[in-house]
PDB file of C-alpha atoms and ligand atoms in Angstrom:
ATOM      1  CA  MET A 200      -9.340   3.792  12.671  1.00 88.00           C
ATOM      2  CA  ILE A 201      -7.978   6.569  10.715  1.00 96.00           C
ATOM      3  CA  GLU A 202      -8.790  10.276  10.339  1.00 97.00           C
ATOM      4  CA  ILE A 203      -7.198  12.156   7.473  1.00 98.00           C
ATOM      5  CA  HIS A 204      -7.764  15.638   8.426  1.00 97.00           C
ATOM      6  CA  ASN A 205      -6.756  19.065   6.096  1.00 98.00           C
ATOM      7  CA  LEU A 206      -3.866  17.385   4.797  1.00 98.00           C
ATOM      8  CA  SER A 207      -2.101  18.932   2.201  1.00 98.00           C
ATOM      9  CA  LYS A 208       1.641  18.165   0.504  1.00 98.00           C
ATOM     10  CA  SER A 209       3.668  20.848  -1.056  1.00 98.00           C
ATOM     11  CA  PHE A 210       7.416  19.733  -2.870  1.00 97.00           C
ATOM     12  CA  LYS A 211      10.349  22.311  -2.926  1.00 94.00           C
ATOM     13  CA  HIS A 212      11.997  23.126  -5.954  1.00 91.00           C
ATOM     14  CA  SER A 213      14.780  25.340  -7.303  1.00 91.00           C
ATOM     15  CA  THR A 214      11.783  27.902  -8.327  1.00 91.00           C
ATOM     16  CA  GLY A 215      10.232  27.588  -5.460  1.00 93.00           C
ATOM     17  CA  GLN A 216       7.135  24.778  -4.538  1.00 94.00           C
ATOM     18  CA  THR A 217       4.652  23.098  -6.002  1.00 96.00           C
ATOM     19  CA  GLU A 218       1.666  22.166  -4.366  1.00 97.00           C
ATOM     20  CA  ILE A 219       0.571  18.445  -4.859  1.00 97.00           C
ATOM     21  CA  LEU A 220      -2.076  17.644  -2.513  1.00 98.00           C
ATOM     22  CA  HIS A 221      -4.567  20.365  -1.079  1.00 98.00           C
ATOM     23  CA  ASN A 222      -6.605  20.107   2.230  1.00 98.00           C
ATOM     24  CA  ILE A 223      -7.435  16.613   2.057  1.00 98.00           C
ATOM     25  CA  SER A 224      -9.759  15.379   4.644  1.00 98.00           C
ATOM     26  CA  LEU A 225     -10.578  11.728   4.787  1.00 97.00           C
ATOM     27  CA  THR A 226     -12.202   8.634   7.489  1.00 97.00           C
ATOM     28  CA  ILE A 227     -10.962   5.206   6.420  1.00 97.00           C
ATOM     29  CA  GLU A 228     -13.264   2.555   8.525  1.00 97.00           C
ATOM     30  CA  LYS A 229     -11.615  -0.420   9.345  1.00 96.00           C
ATOM     31  CA  GLY A 230     -12.347  -3.592   7.214  1.00 96.00           C
ATOM     32  CA  GLN A 231     -13.430  -1.684   3.852  1.00 97.00           C
ATOM     33  CA  TRP A 232     -11.381  -1.161   1.198  1.00 97.00           C
ATOM     34  CA  TYR A 233     -10.720   1.659  -0.784  1.00 97.00           C
ATOM     35  CA  THR A 234      -9.318   2.215  -4.062  1.00 97.00           C
ATOM     36  CA  ILE A 235      -8.283   5.120  -5.506  1.00 97.00           C
ATOM     37  CA  ILE A 236      -7.926   5.867  -9.149  1.00 96.00           C
ATOM     38  CA  GLY A 237      -6.740   9.162 -11.423  1.00 93.00           C
ATOM     39  CA  PRO A 238      -4.443  10.211 -14.105  1.00 92.00           C
ATOM     40  CA  SER A 239      -0.726   9.928 -13.270  1.00 93.00           C
ATOM     41  CA  GLY A 240       1.425  12.881 -11.843  1.00 95.00           C
ATOM     42  CA  THR A 241      -2.173  13.839  -9.398  1.00 96.00           C
ATOM     43  CA  GLY A 242      -0.055  12.613  -6.269  1.00 97.00           C
ATOM     44  CA  LYS A 243      -1.745   9.077  -5.696  1.00 97.00           C
ATOM     45  CA  SER A 244       2.328   7.748  -4.917  1.00 97.00           C
ATOM     46  CA  THR A 245       2.450  10.963  -2.467  1.00 98.00           C
ATOM     47  CA  PHE A 246      -0.785  10.585  -0.786  1.00 98.00           C
ATOM     48  CA  LEU A 247      -0.055   6.888   0.430  1.00 98.00           C
ATOM     49  CA  ASN A 248       3.205   7.489   1.509  1.00 97.00           C
ATOM     50  CA  CYS A 249       1.528  10.352   3.724  1.00 98.00           C
ATOM     51  CA  ILE A 250      -0.904   8.378   5.255  1.00 97.00           C
ATOM     52  CA  ALA A 251       1.712   5.280   5.753  1.00 97.00           C
ATOM     53  CA  GLY A 252       3.700   7.436   8.088  1.00 96.00           C
ATOM     54  CA  LEU A 253       6.169   7.304   4.523  1.00 96.00           C
ATOM     55  CA  LEU A 254       6.478  11.437   3.956  1.00 97.00           C
ATOM     56  CA  LYS A 255       5.225  14.064   6.261  1.00 97.00           C
ATOM     57  CA  PRO A 256       2.434  15.809   5.295  1.00 98.00           C
ATOM     58  CA  THR A 257       3.114  19.956   4.472  1.00 98.00           C
ATOM     59  CA  ALA A 258       0.217  20.617   6.722  1.00 98.00           C
ATOM     60  CA  GLY A 259      -2.670  19.018   8.016  1.00 98.00           C
ATOM     61  CA  GLU A 260      -2.500  15.058  10.000  1.00 97.00           C
ATOM     62  CA  VAL A 261      -2.829  11.640   9.733  1.00 98.00           C
ATOM     63  CA  LEU A 262      -4.497  10.278  13.065  1.00 98.00           C
ATOM     64  CA  TYR A 263      -4.178   6.306  13.436  1.00 96.00           C
ATOM     65  CA  ASN A 264      -7.136   5.487  16.410  1.00 94.00           C
ATOM     66  CA  ASP A 265      -5.765   8.896  17.755  1.00 94.00           C
ATOM     67  CA  ILE A 266      -2.335   8.590  17.761  1.00 95.00           C
ATOM     68  CA  ASN A 267      -0.663  11.296  15.154  1.00 97.00           C
ATOM     69  CA  ILE A 268       1.771   9.331  13.323  1.00 97.00           C
ATOM     70  CA  TYR A 269       3.597  12.325  12.642  1.00 97.00           C
ATOM     71  CA  GLN A 270       4.040  13.155  16.222  1.00 97.00           C
ATOM     72  CA  LEU A 271       5.677   9.826  17.264  1.00 97.00           C
ATOM     73  CA  SER A 272      10.052  10.070  17.581  1.00 96.00           C
ATOM     74  CA  GLU A 273      11.130   7.625  14.279  1.00 95.00           C
ATOM     75  CA  LYS A 274      11.769   4.779  16.113  1.00 94.00           C
ATOM     76  CA  ALA A 275       8.326   4.536  17.524  1.00 96.00           C
ATOM     77  CA  LYS A 276       7.152   5.157  14.322  1.00 96.00           C
ATOM     78  CA  SER A 277       8.849   2.148  12.249  1.00 92.00           C
ATOM     79  CA  ASN A 278       7.481  -0.166  15.191  1.00 92.00           C
ATOM     80  CA  TYR A 279       3.771   1.321  14.313  1.00 94.00           C
ATOM     81  CA  ARG A 280       4.522   0.976  10.809  1.00 94.00           C
ATOM     82  CA  ARG A 281       6.232  -2.645  11.094  1.00 91.00           C
ATOM     83  CA  HIS A 282       3.339  -3.768  13.541  1.00 91.00           C
ATOM     84  CA  HIS A 283       0.202  -2.363  11.651  1.00 96.00           C
ATOM     85  CA  ILE A 284       0.642  -0.933   8.301  1.00 96.00           C
ATOM     86  CA  GLY A 285       1.283  -2.938   5.347  1.00 96.00           C
ATOM     87  CA  PHE A 286       2.566  -1.236   2.111  1.00 96.00           C
ATOM     88  CA  VAL A 287       3.322  -2.083  -0.957  1.00 95.00           C
ATOM     89  CA  PHE A 288       5.466   0.088  -3.420  1.00 94.00           C
ATOM     90  CA  GLN A 289       4.768   1.084  -6.748  1.00 91.00           C
ATOM     91  CA  ASP A 290       8.528  -0.420  -7.225  1.00 92.00           C
ATOM     92  CA  PHE A 291       8.605  -3.200  -5.054  1.00 94.00           C
ATOM     93  CA  LYS A 292      11.559  -1.764  -3.361  1.00 95.00           C
ATOM     94  CA  LEU A 293      13.114  -5.779  -3.049  1.00 97.00           C
ATOM     95  CA  LEU A 294      16.523  -5.766  -1.464  1.00 97.00           C
ATOM     96  CA  PRO A 295      18.878  -7.281  -4.265  1.00 97.00           C
ATOM     97  CA  HIS A 296      20.829  -9.015  -1.944  1.00 97.00           C
ATOM     98  CA  TYR A 297      18.671 -10.378   0.032  1.00 97.00           C
ATOM     99  CA  SER A 298      16.331 -14.191  -1.251  1.00 97.00           C
ATOM    100  CA  VAL A 299      12.854 -13.842  -2.000  1.00 97.00           C
ATOM    101  CA  LEU A 300      12.185 -15.309   1.349  1.00 97.00           C
ATOM    102  CA  ASP A 301      14.554 -12.922   3.192  1.00 96.00           C
ATOM    103  CA  ASN A 302      12.872 -10.570   1.059  1.00 97.00           C
ATOM    104  CA  VAL A 303       9.322 -11.495   2.441  1.00 97.00           C
ATOM    105  CA  ILE A 304      10.266 -11.074   6.496  1.00 95.00           C
ATOM    106  CA  LEU A 305      12.815  -8.203   5.615  1.00 93.00           C
ATOM    107  CA  PRO A 306      10.128  -6.062   8.361  1.00 91.00           C
ATOM    108  CA  PHE A 307      10.848  -8.588  10.858  1.00 90.00           C
ATOM    109  CA  ILE A 308      14.781  -9.867  10.104  1.00 86.00           C
ATOM    110  CA  TYR A 309      15.875  -8.078  13.843  1.00 85.00           C
ATOM    111  CA  ASP A 310      13.418  -9.446  15.737  1.00 83.00           C
ATOM    112  CA  GLU A 311      13.864 -12.587  17.529  1.00 82.00           C
ATOM    113  CA  ALA A 312      11.309 -14.134  16.752  1.00 81.00           C
ATOM    114  CA  LYS A 313      11.467 -14.291  13.267  1.00 83.00           C
ATOM    115  CA  LYS A 314      12.424 -17.596  12.629  1.00 86.00           C
ATOM    116  CA  ALA A 315       8.597 -18.234  13.254  1.00 89.00           C
ATOM    117  CA  LEU A 316       7.584 -16.460  10.859  1.00 92.00           C
ATOM    118  CA  TYR A 317       9.496 -18.306   7.884  1.00 94.00           C
ATOM    119  CA  PRO A 318       6.955 -21.283   7.991  1.00 95.00           C
ATOM    120  CA  LYS A 319       4.528 -18.435   7.754  1.00 94.00           C
ATOM    121  CA  ALA A 320       5.929 -16.385   4.898  1.00 96.00           C
ATOM    122  CA  MET A 321       5.813 -19.603   2.525  1.00 97.00           C
ATOM    123  CA  VAL A 322       2.156 -20.279   3.460  1.00 95.00           C
ATOM    124  CA  LEU A 323       1.709 -16.900   1.904  1.00 94.00           C
ATOM    125  CA  LEU A 324       3.897 -16.838  -0.814  1.00 96.00           C
ATOM    126  CA  GLU A 325       2.806 -20.191  -2.246  1.00 94.00           C
ATOM    127  CA  GLN A 326      -0.886 -18.380  -1.609  1.00 91.00           C
ATOM    128  CA  ILE A 327      -0.047 -15.829  -4.035  1.00 91.00           C
ATOM    129  CA  GLY A 328       1.375 -18.294  -6.511  1.00 91.00           C
ATOM    130  CA  ILE A 329       5.302 -18.402  -6.138  1.00 95.00           C
ATOM    131  CA  ARG A 330       6.370 -21.576  -6.167  1.00 94.00           C
ATOM    132  CA  THR A 331       8.975 -22.669  -3.677  1.00 96.00           C
ATOM    133  CA  GLU A 332      11.763 -23.459  -6.548  1.00 96.00           C
ATOM    134  CA  LEU A 333      12.151 -19.295  -6.254  1.00 97.00           C
ATOM    135  CA  PHE A 334      11.954 -19.011  -2.533  1.00 97.00           C
ATOM    136  CA  LYS A 335      15.956 -18.885  -2.133  1.00 97.00           C
ATOM    137  CA  ARG A 336      16.030 -16.931  -5.449  1.00 97.00           C
ATOM    138  CA  LEU A 337      17.662 -13.575  -5.807  1.00 97.00           C
ATOM    139  CA  PRO A 338      15.024 -10.657  -6.755  1.00 97.00           C
ATOM    140  CA  GLU A 339      16.797 -10.095 -10.194  1.00 96.00           C
ATOM    141  CA  GLY A 340      15.987 -13.639 -11.027  1.00 94.00           C
ATOM    142  CA  LEU A 341      11.773 -13.069 -10.636  1.00 95.00           C
ATOM    143  CA  SER A 342       9.721 -11.724 -13.656  1.00 92.00           C
ATOM    144  CA  GLY A 343       7.817  -8.555 -13.066  1.00 91.00           C
ATOM    145  CA  GLY A 344       4.510  -9.857 -12.018  1.00 91.00           C
ATOM    146  CA  GLU A 345       6.702 -12.377  -9.200  1.00 93.00           C
ATOM    147  CA  LYS A 346       8.576  -9.144  -7.536  1.00 94.00           C
ATOM    148  CA  GLN A 347       5.197  -7.345  -7.154  1.00 93.00           C
ATOM    149  CA  ARG A 348       4.288 -10.110  -5.342  1.00 93.00           C
ATOM    150  CA  VAL A 349       6.736 -10.913  -3.096  1.00 96.00           C
ATOM    151  CA  ALA A 350       6.262  -7.158  -1.904  1.00 95.00           C
ATOM    152  CA  ILE A 351       2.650  -8.718  -1.803  1.00 94.00           C
ATOM    153  CA  ALA A 352       3.323 -11.006   0.418  1.00 96.00           C
ATOM    154  CA  ARG A 353       5.477  -8.734   2.083  1.00 96.00           C
ATOM    155  CA  ALA A 354       3.294  -6.530   3.371  1.00 96.00           C
ATOM    156  CA  LEU A 355       0.818  -9.424   4.564  1.00 95.00           C
ATOM    157  CA  LEU A 356       2.997 -10.944   7.088  1.00 95.00           C
ATOM    158  CA  GLY A 357       2.882  -8.895   9.813  1.00 92.00           C
ATOM    159  CA  LYS A 358      -1.217  -9.239   9.363  1.00 93.00           C
ATOM    160  CA  PRO A 359      -1.082  -5.744   9.165  1.00 96.00           C
ATOM    161  CA  ASP A 360      -3.956  -3.960  10.723  1.00 96.00           C
ATOM    162  CA  ILE A 361      -4.273  -1.177   7.045  1.00 97.00           C
ATOM    163  CA  LEU A 362      -2.841  -1.906   3.725  1.00 97.00           C
ATOM    164  CA  ILE A 363      -2.051   0.090   1.255  1.00 98.00           C
ATOM    165  CA  CYS A 364      -1.088  -1.153  -2.056  1.00 96.00           C
ATOM    166  CA  ASP A 365       0.657   1.529  -4.591  1.00 96.00           C
ATOM    167  CA  GLU A 366      -0.352   0.036  -8.414  1.00 94.00           C
ATOM    168  CA  PRO A 367      -0.459  -3.749  -7.164  1.00 93.00           C
ATOM    169  CA  THR A 368      -1.433  -5.478  -9.854  1.00 92.00           C
ATOM    170  CA  GLY A 369       0.556  -3.498 -12.520  1.00 89.00           C
ATOM    171  CA  ASN A 370       2.302  -6.516 -13.074  1.00 88.00           C
ATOM    172  CA  LEU A 371       0.220  -9.652 -13.371  1.00 89.00           C
ATOM    173  CA  ASP A 372      -1.924 -11.368 -15.989  1.00 90.00           C
ATOM    174  CA  ILE A 373      -5.104 -11.349 -14.852  1.00 92.00           C
ATOM    175  CA  ALA A 374      -5.359 -15.005 -13.060  1.00 90.00           C
ATOM    176  CA  ASN A 375      -2.861 -13.792 -10.437  1.00 87.00           C
ATOM    177  CA  ARG A 376      -4.838 -10.684 -10.339  1.00 91.00           C
ATOM    178  CA  ASN A 377      -7.822 -12.277  -9.992  1.00 91.00           C
ATOM    179  CA  GLY A 378      -6.001 -14.447  -7.057  1.00 88.00           C
ATOM    180  CA  LEU A 379      -4.536 -11.731  -5.590  1.00 88.00           C
ATOM    181  CA  LEU A 380      -8.104  -9.420  -5.405  1.00 92.00           C
ATOM    182  CA  ASP A 381      -9.777 -12.912  -4.269  1.00 90.00           C
ATOM    183  CA  LEU A 382      -7.054 -12.847  -1.365  1.00 89.00           C
ATOM    184  CA  LEU A 383      -7.347  -9.123  -0.187  1.00 92.00           C
ATOM    185  CA  SER A 384     -11.398 -10.056   0.679  1.00 93.00           C
ATOM    186  CA  HIS A 385     -10.450 -12.767   2.422  1.00 92.00           C
ATOM    187  CA  CYS A 386      -8.154  -9.791   4.190  1.00 93.00           C
ATOM    188  CA  ARG A 387     -10.967  -7.505   4.433  1.00 95.00           C
ATOM    189  CA  ALA A 388     -13.377 -10.111   5.334  1.00 94.00           C
ATOM    190  CA  GLN A 389     -10.927 -11.280   8.448  1.00 93.00           C
ATOM    191  CA  GLY A 390     -11.735  -7.489   9.395  1.00 96.00           C
ATOM    192  CA  GLN A 391      -8.211  -6.165   7.666  1.00 97.00           C
ATOM    193  CA  THR A 392      -8.718  -2.324   5.708  1.00 97.00           C
ATOM    194  CA  ILE A 393      -7.292  -1.727   2.354  1.00 97.00           C
ATOM    195  CA  VAL A 394      -6.011   1.483   0.931  1.00 98.00           C
ATOM    196  CA  MET A 395      -5.420   0.739  -2.684  1.00 97.00           C
ATOM    197  CA  VAL A 396      -4.604   2.689  -5.729  1.00 97.00           C
ATOM    198  CA  THR A 397      -5.031   1.403  -9.175  1.00 95.00           C
ATOM    199  CA  HIS A 398      -5.413   1.739 -12.792  1.00 89.00           C
ATOM    200  CA  ASP A 399      -7.021  -1.162 -13.752  1.00 89.00           C
ATOM    201  CA  GLU A 400     -11.262  -0.488 -13.436  1.00 85.00           C
ATOM    202  CA  ASP A 401     -11.668  -4.163 -12.477  1.00 86.00           C
ATOM    203  CA  VAL A 402      -9.725  -3.819  -9.760  1.00 92.00           C
ATOM    204  CA  ALA A 403     -11.013  -0.634  -8.623  1.00 93.00           C
ATOM    205  CA  LYS A 404     -14.748  -1.692  -8.966  1.00 90.00           C
ATOM    206  CA  SER A 405     -13.330  -4.298  -5.990  1.00 90.00           C
ATOM    207  CA  GLY A 406     -13.044  -1.642  -3.566  1.00 93.00           C
ATOM    208  CA  ASP A 407     -16.392  -0.588  -1.005  1.00 95.00           C
ATOM    209  CA  HIS A 408     -15.683   2.796  -1.614  1.00 96.00           C
ATOM    210  CA  ILE A 409     -14.114   4.574  -5.429  1.00 96.00           C
ATOM    211  CA  TYR A 410     -12.380   7.913  -4.575  1.00 96.00           C
ATOM    212  CA  LYS A 411     -10.495   9.410  -7.369  1.00 96.00           C
ATOM    213  CA  LEU A 412      -7.707  12.548  -7.000  1.00 96.00           C
ATOM    214  CA  ILE A 413      -7.881  15.115  -9.237  1.00 94.00           C
ATOM    215  CA  ASP A 414      -7.030  18.911  -8.648  1.00 96.00           C
ATOM    216  CA  LYS A 415      -4.981  18.266  -5.163  1.00 97.00           C
ATOM    217  CA  GLN A 416      -8.408  16.289  -4.402  1.00 96.00           C
ATOM    218  CA  LEU A 417      -9.478  12.760  -3.483  1.00 96.00           C
ATOM    219  CA  VAL A 418     -13.889  13.247  -4.897  1.00 95.00           C
ATOM    220  CA  LYS A 419     -15.833  10.165  -4.386  1.00 94.00           C
ATOM    221  CA  VAL A 420     -16.789   8.424  -7.817  1.00 92.00           C
ATOM    222  CA  GLY A 421     -18.443   5.635  -6.405  1.00 82.00           C
ATOM    223  CA  THR A 422     -19.413   2.595  -4.222  1.00 79.00           C
ATOM    224  CA  ALA A 423     -19.103  -1.368  -4.148  1.00 70.00           C
ATOM    225  CA  ASP A 424     -22.886  -0.920  -4.799  1.00 63.00           C
ATOM    226  CA  ALA A 425     -23.289   1.618  -7.763  1.00 61.00           C
ATOM    227  CA  THR A 426     -21.888   1.407 -11.188  1.00 57.00           C
ATOM    228  CA  PHE A 427     -19.318   4.288 -11.989  1.00 59.00           C
ATOM    229  CA  SER A 428     -17.728   5.837 -14.582  1.00 57.00           C
ATOM    230  CA  LEU A 429     -13.910   5.686 -15.144  1.00 57.00           C
ATOM    231  CA  ASP A 430     -13.789   7.978 -17.962  1.00 52.00           C
ATOM    232  CA  GLN A 431     -10.641  10.133 -18.535  1.00 44.00           C
ATOM    233  CA  THR A 432      -9.392   8.454 -15.288  1.00 45.00           C
ATOM    234  CA  THR A 433      -6.188   6.284 -16.742  1.00 44.00           C
ATOM    235  CA  SER A 434      -3.304   7.305 -18.466  1.00 42.00           C
TER     236      SER A 434
HETATM  237  N1  ADP B  12      10.082  13.716  -3.522  1.00 76.66           N
HETATM  238  C1  ADP B  12       9.984  14.146  -4.590  1.00 76.66           C
HETATM  239  N2  ADP B  12      10.366  15.697  -5.012  1.00 76.66           N
HETATM  240  C2  ADP B  12       9.676  16.886  -5.401  1.00 76.66           C
HETATM  241  N3  ADP B  12       8.713  16.380  -6.237  1.00 76.66           N
HETATM  242  C3  ADP B  12       8.206  15.149  -6.590  1.00 76.66           C
HETATM  243  C4  ADP B  12       8.196  13.991  -5.503  1.00 76.66           C
HETATM  244  N4  ADP B  12       7.217  12.647  -5.110  1.00 76.66           N
HETATM  245  C5  ADP B  12       6.291  13.158  -6.249  1.00 76.66           C
HETATM  246  N5  ADP B  12       6.737  14.241  -6.674  1.00 76.66           N
HETATM  247  C6  ADP B  12       6.154  14.957  -8.297  1.00 76.66           C
HETATM  248  O1  ADP B  12       4.777  15.057  -7.266  1.00 76.66           O
HETATM  249  C7  ADP B  12       3.903  15.048  -8.335  1.00 76.66           C
HETATM  250  C8  ADP B  12       3.248  13.407  -7.771  1.00 76.66           C
HETATM  251  O2  ADP B  12       3.706  12.001  -8.521  1.00 76.66           O
HETATM  252  P1  ADP B  12       3.096  11.290  -7.813  1.00 76.66           P
HETATM  253  O3  ADP B  12       2.030  11.362  -6.528  1.00 76.66           O
HETATM  254  O4  ADP B  12       3.936  10.434  -7.681  1.00 76.66           O
HETATM  255  O5  ADP B  12       1.362  10.605  -8.601  1.00 76.66           O
HETATM  256  P2  ADP B  12       1.186   9.033  -9.144  1.00 76.66           P
HETATM  257  O6  ADP B  12       1.446   8.478  -8.287  1.00 76.66           O
HETATM  258  O7  ADP B  12      -0.515   9.727  -8.842  1.00 76.66           O
HETATM  259  O8  ADP B  12       1.461   9.554 -10.346  1.00 76.66           O
HETATM  260  C9  ADP B  12       4.732  14.834  -9.987  1.00 76.66           C
HETATM  261  O9  ADP B  12       4.629  15.714 -10.403  1.00 76.66           O
HETATM  262  C10 ADP B  12       6.149  13.967  -9.050  1.00 76.66           C
HETATM  263  O10 ADP B  12       6.201  14.508 -10.230  1.00 76.66           O
HETATM  264 MG1   MG B  13       1.974   6.125  -8.233  1.00 76.66          MG
END
């Protein structure tokens, strides 16, 4: 479904450039759940941004069903992303002047059919444990965990083929974390693909395939049915 070929990413700075990811290749199969662990600052968010079409790799390709996402025009790319990719940002990226409900609708705010999405957005918010009295509130009135769940509802709204989540449980208590894992398992059962970065060992073990980002490379460290060690993987 997604083919990542020889992906490298460097960042330029005043004295030169630093390579963060080096020659990473990975095939992401439909309906599978991939988790990525690794110390802070190793490039996990950079990798997710690259595969989501948000950050152009320095070298290599990202193909979605043979479509090279970085060869699309800006407009076509953003359309593709809206309809196929749900992304949960590490820092949520909720817009401060929009209500909770409008933040969930945000990717579709200019769509003709947006009205029909409101009932769906409300159901999703409730499923994810956001009380109805919060729907009209601005993000500043939410706790970190509530913001995180609103960001997750936004990513799920368009029923994306692939859901890319950057540490989506970092602000959640155990009950909400487990609720989210159940919801994601349900998404996977419906054929959605999940790629998730996490620091949480139990969350990492929910994946079908567990990778660690270390020394600019993705290394497979486990599968769902095998035990694996997360030694030195957290920071
Ligand atoms: N836009 C950027 N410009 C320059 N350096 C960046 C940029 N984004 C990330 N980096 C650097 O790349 C490295 C990896 O960052 P990141 O992908 O956020 O790591 P992680 O998510 O694993 O904590 C860090 O050293 C970070 O400072
Ligand atoms: Mg990160």
